[in-house]
Amino acid sequence: MSDPAAALALASSGLRFAPEDNPFRTVIADVTHRCNMVCRNCYIPNRDVPDLDADWLIALIARFPRRIRLRFVGAEPTMRRDLPDLIARVRDTGHLPVLLTNALKLADRRYVARLKASGLRTVHVSFDGGLDDDLYEAVDDLRCATKKLAALDNMCAENLFVTAGMILVRGVNDGHLPVFMDHLRSRPQVREIHLRSVGQIGRFMETDPFRLDELIRLAETALDRPRDSWQRVERGRSHLDFFVDGVKFQLTEWPDLGSEERGRITPEGFVEPFFEHVMANENRY
Ligand code: SF4
């Protein structure tokens, strides 16, 4: 975080919950800090943290007072060989497992089928370059369009629910948004599309991040729909959720402080607001 005083204030905000008191509907578990990519925008570039212990995680989430969406994040969760087993164990606790991934490994249809057989139904995938290898190289430092799009095909073929995410970098990939939106909206399995600005934390491109009002205008253009035609619009301090043609969109200006939506499991065994915890622990956890 660029402002140490703000980070300190967040770190000492006292907003932490024992598992029994967890108020969040979505809880994020950083299951590994290993990754097979080196993206130019990565809020969590620290690779020195050991993998989360599976037994510890399962025991902790079993204490939650109500059913939640347990989002596996990393760095890259598919680096863990035991990911299918972890998914099945989360299902056994009654919670809903969700995978957040760069999807390189999901280019293998057999792997996608295995994840589904373990109990996975929802996958969030980053598509920072959309359909274009040059854009992936510019944003993620890897020409990976073929693998990402093969992964999308595989997830659709396995009838998984897909959330497509894109970090928008001013003057780099924002112009590609209309073409990519058309591609995504032709896939009924794509249920959600998340667009967010670059987070100036961890490793990031020196750019002027989009503000929420700019993200709204970009979405209006990309969808060719004015905002007043969007449905079920909900505005938070730094995000806007809405539906168009049954697809949920989420626009987020990083960081979405004050959000009551997402919590993060901390190494000490508590749950804290996601963005606040990430910022207060920059480059550590
Ligand atoms: S953004 Fe995700 S996929 Fe890219 S380097 Fe970071 S953890 Fe890996």
Coordinates of C-alpha atoms and ligand atoms in Angstrom, one line a residue:
M1 CA 0.0 0.0 0.0
S2 CA 1.4 3.4 -0.9
D3 CA 0.2 5.1 2.3
P4 CA 1.7 3.4 5.4
A5 CA -0.5 5.4 7.8
A6 CA -3.6 4.2 6.1
A7 CA -2.3 0.6 6.1
L8 CA -1.7 1.0 9.8
A9 CA -5.2 2.3 10.4
L10 CA -6.7 -0.6 8.5
A11 CA -4.5 -3.1 10.3
S12 CA -5.7 -1.8 13.7
S13 CA -9.3 -1.3 12.7
G14 CA -10.3 -4.3 14.9
L15 CA -12.6 -5.7 12.3
R16 CA -11.9 -9.4 12.8
F17 CA -14.3 -12.2 13.6
A18 CA -13.9 -15.6 15.2
P19 CA -15.2 -18.4 12.8
E20 CA -18.3 -18.8 14.9
D21 CA -19.2 -15.1 14.3
N22 CA -18.4 -15.0 10.6
P23 CA -20.7 -12.5 9.0
F24 CA -19.5 -12.8 5.4
R25 CA -21.4 -14.7 2.7
T26 CA -18.2 -15.2 0.7
V27 CA -15.0 -16.2 2.5
I28 CA -11.7 -16.3 0.8
A29 CA -9.0 -18.9 1.6
D30 CA -5.5 -18.3 0.2
V31 CA -4.7 -22.0 -0.2
T32 CA -1.3 -21.5 -1.9
H33 CA 1.1 -18.7 -2.7
R34 CA 2.6 -20.7 -5.6
C35 CA 1.8 -19.6 -9.2
N36 CA 2.5 -20.6 -12.8
M37 CA 2.2 -17.0 -14.1
V38 CA 4.0 -13.8 -13.4
C39 CA 1.3 -11.2 -14.2
R40 CA 2.1 -7.5 -14.2
N41 CA -0.8 -6.8 -11.9
C42 CA -0.7 -9.2 -8.9
Y43 CA -1.9 -8.1 -5.5
I44 CA -0.2 -11.1 -3.9
P45 CA 3.3 -11.6 -5.5
N46 CA 4.8 -13.1 -2.3
R47 CA 5.7 -16.7 -3.1
D48 CA 7.4 -17.5 0.2
V49 CA 4.3 -18.4 2.2
P50 CA 3.7 -22.2 2.7
D51 CA 0.5 -23.8 1.5
L52 CA -2.5 -23.6 3.8
D53 CA -2.9 -26.8 5.8
A54 CA -6.0 -28.7 4.5
D55 CA -7.1 -30.1 7.9
W56 CA -6.7 -26.7 9.6
L57 CA -8.9 -25.1 6.9
I58 CA -11.6 -27.7 7.0
A59 CA -11.8 -27.6 10.8
L60 CA -12.0 -23.8 10.7
I61 CA -14.8 -23.5 8.2
A62 CA -16.8 -26.2 10.0
R63 CA -17.2 -23.7 12.8
F64 CA -19.0 -21.1 10.6
P65 CA -22.5 -20.4 11.8
R66 CA -24.1 -20.6 8.3
R67 CA -23.5 -21.8 4.8
I68 CA -21.0 -19.7 2.9
R69 CA -19.3 -19.6 -0.5
L70 CA -15.7 -20.7 0.2
R71 CA -13.6 -19.2 -2.5
F72 CA -10.2 -20.9 -3.2
V73 CA -7.7 -18.3 -4.2
G74 CA -3.9 -18.1 -4.4
A75 CA -1.8 -17.1 -6.0
E76 CA -3.0 -20.1 -8.1
P77 CA -5.0 -22.8 -6.4
T78 CA -4.5 -25.4 -9.2
M79 CA -0.9 -25.6 -8.2
R80 CA -2.1 -27.8 -5.3
R81 CA -2.3 -31.5 -6.3
D82 CA -4.9 -32.0 -3.6
L83 CA -7.3 -29.4 -4.9
P84 CA -9.9 -31.9 -6.0
D85 CA -9.8 -33.5 -2.5
L86 CA -10.0 -30.1 -0.9
I87 CA -13.1 -29.2 -3.0
A88 CA -14.8 -32.5 -2.0
R89 CA -14.0 -31.8 1.7
V90 CA -15.5 -28.3 1.5
R91 CA -18.6 -29.8 0.0
D92 CA -18.8 -32.3 2.9
T93 CA -18.9 -29.4 5.4
G94 CA -22.0 -28.1 3.5
H95 CA -20.3 -25.0 2.2
L96 CA -20.1 -24.1 -1.5
P97 CA -16.6 -24.4 -3.0
V98 CA -15.7 -21.7 -5.6
L99 CA -12.4 -21.7 -7.6
L100 CA -10.7 -18.5 -8.6
T101 CA -8.0 -19.4 -11.2
N102 CA -5.9 -18.2 -14.1
A103 CA -7.3 -21.3 -15.8
L104 CA -4.1 -22.4 -17.5
K105 CA -4.5 -25.9 -16.2
L106 CA -8.2 -25.9 -17.1
A107 CA -7.2 -26.1 -20.8
D108 CA -7.1 -29.9 -20.0
R109 CA -10.7 -31.1 -20.3
R110 CA -9.9 -34.2 -18.1
Y111 CA -8.8 -31.9 -15.3
V112 CA -12.0 -29.8 -15.5
A113 CA -14.1 -33.0 -15.4
R114 CA -12.1 -34.1 -12.3
L115 CA -12.8 -30.8 -10.5
K116 CA -16.5 -31.1 -11.4
A117 CA -16.6 -34.7 -10.1
S118 CA -15.1 -33.4 -6.8
G119 CA -18.1 -31.1 -6.4
L120 CA -17.0 -27.9 -8.1
R121 CA -19.8 -25.9 -9.9
T122 CA -18.5 -22.3 -10.0
V123 CA -15.2 -21.0 -11.4
H124 CA -13.9 -17.4 -11.5
V125 CA -11.4 -16.9 -14.3
S126 CA -9.2 -14.0 -15.1
F127 CA -9.3 -12.9 -18.8
D128 CA -7.2 -9.8 -18.8
G129 CA -6.4 -10.1 -22.5
G130 CA -9.8 -11.2 -23.6
L131 CA -9.4 -12.9 -27.0
D132 CA -6.0 -11.3 -27.8
D133 CA -2.6 -12.7 -27.2
D134 CA -0.9 -9.3 -27.6
L135 CA -3.1 -8.0 -24.7
Y136 CA -2.3 -11.0 -22.5
E137 CA 1.4 -10.3 -23.1
A138 CA 1.0 -6.7 -22.3
V139 CA -1.0 -7.3 -19.0
D140 CA 0.0 -10.8 -17.9
D141 CA 3.4 -11.2 -19.5
L142 CA 2.3 -14.4 -21.2
R143 CA 0.7 -15.2 -24.6
C144 CA -2.0 -17.4 -23.1
A145 CA -5.1 -16.7 -25.1
T146 CA -5.3 -20.2 -26.6
K147 CA -5.1 -21.8 -23.2
K148 CA -7.6 -19.4 -21.6
L149 CA -10.1 -19.8 -24.4
A150 CA -9.7 -23.6 -24.4
A151 CA -10.4 -23.5 -20.7
L152 CA -13.5 -21.5 -21.3
D153 CA -14.7 -24.1 -23.8
N154 CA -14.0 -26.9 -21.4
M155 CA -15.9 -25.2 -18.5
C156 CA -18.8 -24.6 -20.8
A157 CA -18.7 -28.1 -22.1
E158 CA -18.8 -29.4 -18.5
N159 CA -21.6 -27.0 -17.7
L160 CA -19.8 -25.2 -14.9
F161 CA -21.0 -21.7 -13.9
V162 CA -18.3 -19.3 -15.1
T163 CA -17.5 -15.8 -13.7
A164 CA -15.2 -14.0 -16.1
G165 CA -13.0 -11.3 -14.6
M166 CA -10.9 -8.6 -16.3
I167 CA -8.5 -6.1 -14.8
L168 CA -8.9 -3.0 -17.0
V169 CA -5.7 -1.1 -17.8
R170 CA -6.2 2.3 -19.2
G171 CA -5.2 2.5 -22.8
V172 CA -4.2 -1.1 -23.0
N173 CA -7.1 -3.5 -22.9
D174 CA -10.1 -1.2 -22.3
G175 CA -10.7 -0.8 -26.1
H176 CA -11.1 -4.6 -26.4
L177 CA -14.0 -4.7 -24.0
P178 CA -16.9 -4.6 -26.5
V179 CA -15.5 -7.5 -28.6
F180 CA -14.8 -9.6 -25.5
M181 CA -18.2 -8.8 -24.0
D182 CA -19.9 -10.1 -27.1
H183 CA -17.9 -13.3 -26.9
L184 CA -18.7 -13.9 -23.3
R185 CA -22.4 -13.1 -23.6
S186 CA -22.8 -15.7 -26.3
R187 CA -22.0 -18.3 -23.7
P188 CA -24.9 -19.2 -21.4
Q189 CA -22.6 -20.7 -18.9
V190 CA -21.0 -17.3 -18.2
R191 CA -23.2 -16.1 -15.4
E192 CA -21.2 -13.2 -14.1
I193 CA -18.7 -10.7 -15.5
H194 CA -16.5 -8.7 -13.2
L195 CA -14.5 -5.7 -14.3
R196 CA -12.2 -3.9 -12.0
S197 CA -9.5 -1.3 -12.0
V198 CA -5.8 -1.9 -11.3
G199 CA -5.1 -2.3 -7.6
Q200 CA -2.0 -0.3 -6.8
I201 CA -0.7 -2.9 -4.4
G202 CA 1.8 -5.7 -4.6
R203 CA 3.0 -5.7 -8.2
F204 CA 1.1 -3.4 -10.6
M205 CA 1.4 -1.5 -13.8
E206 CA 2.0 2.2 -13.4
T207 CA -1.2 3.5 -14.8
D208 CA -4.0 5.8 -13.9
P209 CA -6.6 3.3 -12.5
F210 CA -10.2 3.7 -13.7
R211 CA -12.6 5.2 -11.2
L212 CA -16.0 3.7 -10.7
D213 CA -17.8 6.3 -12.8
E214 CA -15.4 5.5 -15.7
L215 CA -16.0 1.8 -15.4
I216 CA -19.7 2.5 -15.6
R217 CA -19.2 4.4 -18.9
L218 CA -17.0 1.7 -20.3
A219 CA -19.6 -0.9 -19.4
E220 CA -22.4 1.2 -21.0
T221 CA -20.4 1.3 -24.3
A222 CA -19.3 -2.3 -24.2
L223 CA -22.8 -3.6 -23.6
D224 CA -24.4 -1.0 -25.9
R225 CA -27.0 -0.4 -23.1
P226 CA -27.4 2.8 -21.2
R227 CA -27.2 2.5 -17.4
D228 CA -30.9 3.3 -16.9
S229 CA -31.7 0.0 -18.7
W230 CA -29.7 -2.1 -16.3
Q231 CA -31.6 -4.1 -13.8
R232 CA -31.3 -4.8 -10.1
V233 CA -28.6 -2.1 -9.7
E234 CA -26.9 -2.1 -6.3
R235 CA -24.2 0.5 -5.5
G236 CA -21.6 0.2 -2.8
R237 CA -18.9 2.7 -2.0
S238 CA -16.6 1.4 -4.7
H239 CA -18.6 -1.1 -6.6
L240 CA -21.7 -1.4 -8.7
D241 CA -23.6 -4.7 -9.3
F242 CA -26.3 -5.0 -11.9
F243 CA -27.9 -7.4 -14.3
V244 CA -28.3 -7.3 -18.1
D245 CA -30.1 -10.1 -19.9
G246 CA -29.8 -12.3 -16.9
V247 CA -26.0 -11.9 -16.6
K248 CA -24.7 -10.3 -13.4
F249 CA -22.1 -7.6 -13.8
Q250 CA -19.8 -6.3 -11.1
L251 CA -17.7 -3.1 -11.5
T252 CA -15.1 -2.6 -8.8
E253 CA -12.8 0.3 -8.2
W254 CA -9.9 -1.2 -6.1
P255 CA -9.9 -1.2 -3.2
D256 CA -13.5 -1.8 -2.3
L257 CA -13.1 -0.8 1.4
G258 CA -16.0 -1.1 3.7
S259 CA -17.6 -3.9 1.7
E260 CA -19.5 -6.4 3.8
E261 CA -19.5 -9.0 1.0
R262 CA -16.1 -10.8 1.3
G263 CA -14.0 -11.9 4.2
R264 CA -10.5 -13.4 4.2
I265 CA -9.3 -16.2 6.4
T266 CA -6.2 -15.0 8.2
P267 CA -3.2 -17.1 9.2
E268 CA -4.2 -16.6 12.9
G269 CA -7.6 -18.3 12.3
F270 CA -9.9 -15.3 12.1
V271 CA -12.0 -13.8 9.3
E272 CA -11.3 -10.2 8.4
P273 CA -12.8 -7.9 5.6
F274 CA -11.0 -8.9 2.4
F275 CA -9.7 -5.7 0.9
E276 CA -8.7 -4.3 4.3
H277 CA -6.7 -7.4 5.2
V278 CA -4.9 -7.5 1.9
M279 CA -3.9 -3.9 2.1
A280 CA -2.7 -4.1 5.7
N281 CA -0.6 -7.2 4.9
E282 CA 0.8 -6.1 1.6
N283 CA 3.6 -8.4 0.4
R284 CA 3.4 -10.6 3.5
Y285 CA 0.4 -12.8 3.4
Ligands
SF4_1 S1 -2.4 -12.4 -10.7 FE1 -2.9 -14.5 -10.2 S2 -2.2 -15.7 -11.9 FE2 -1.2 -13.7 -12.1 S3 0.7 -14.0 -11.0 FE3 -0.7 -13.2 -9.5 S4 -1.5 -15.0 -8.5 FE4 -0.6 -15.7 -10.4

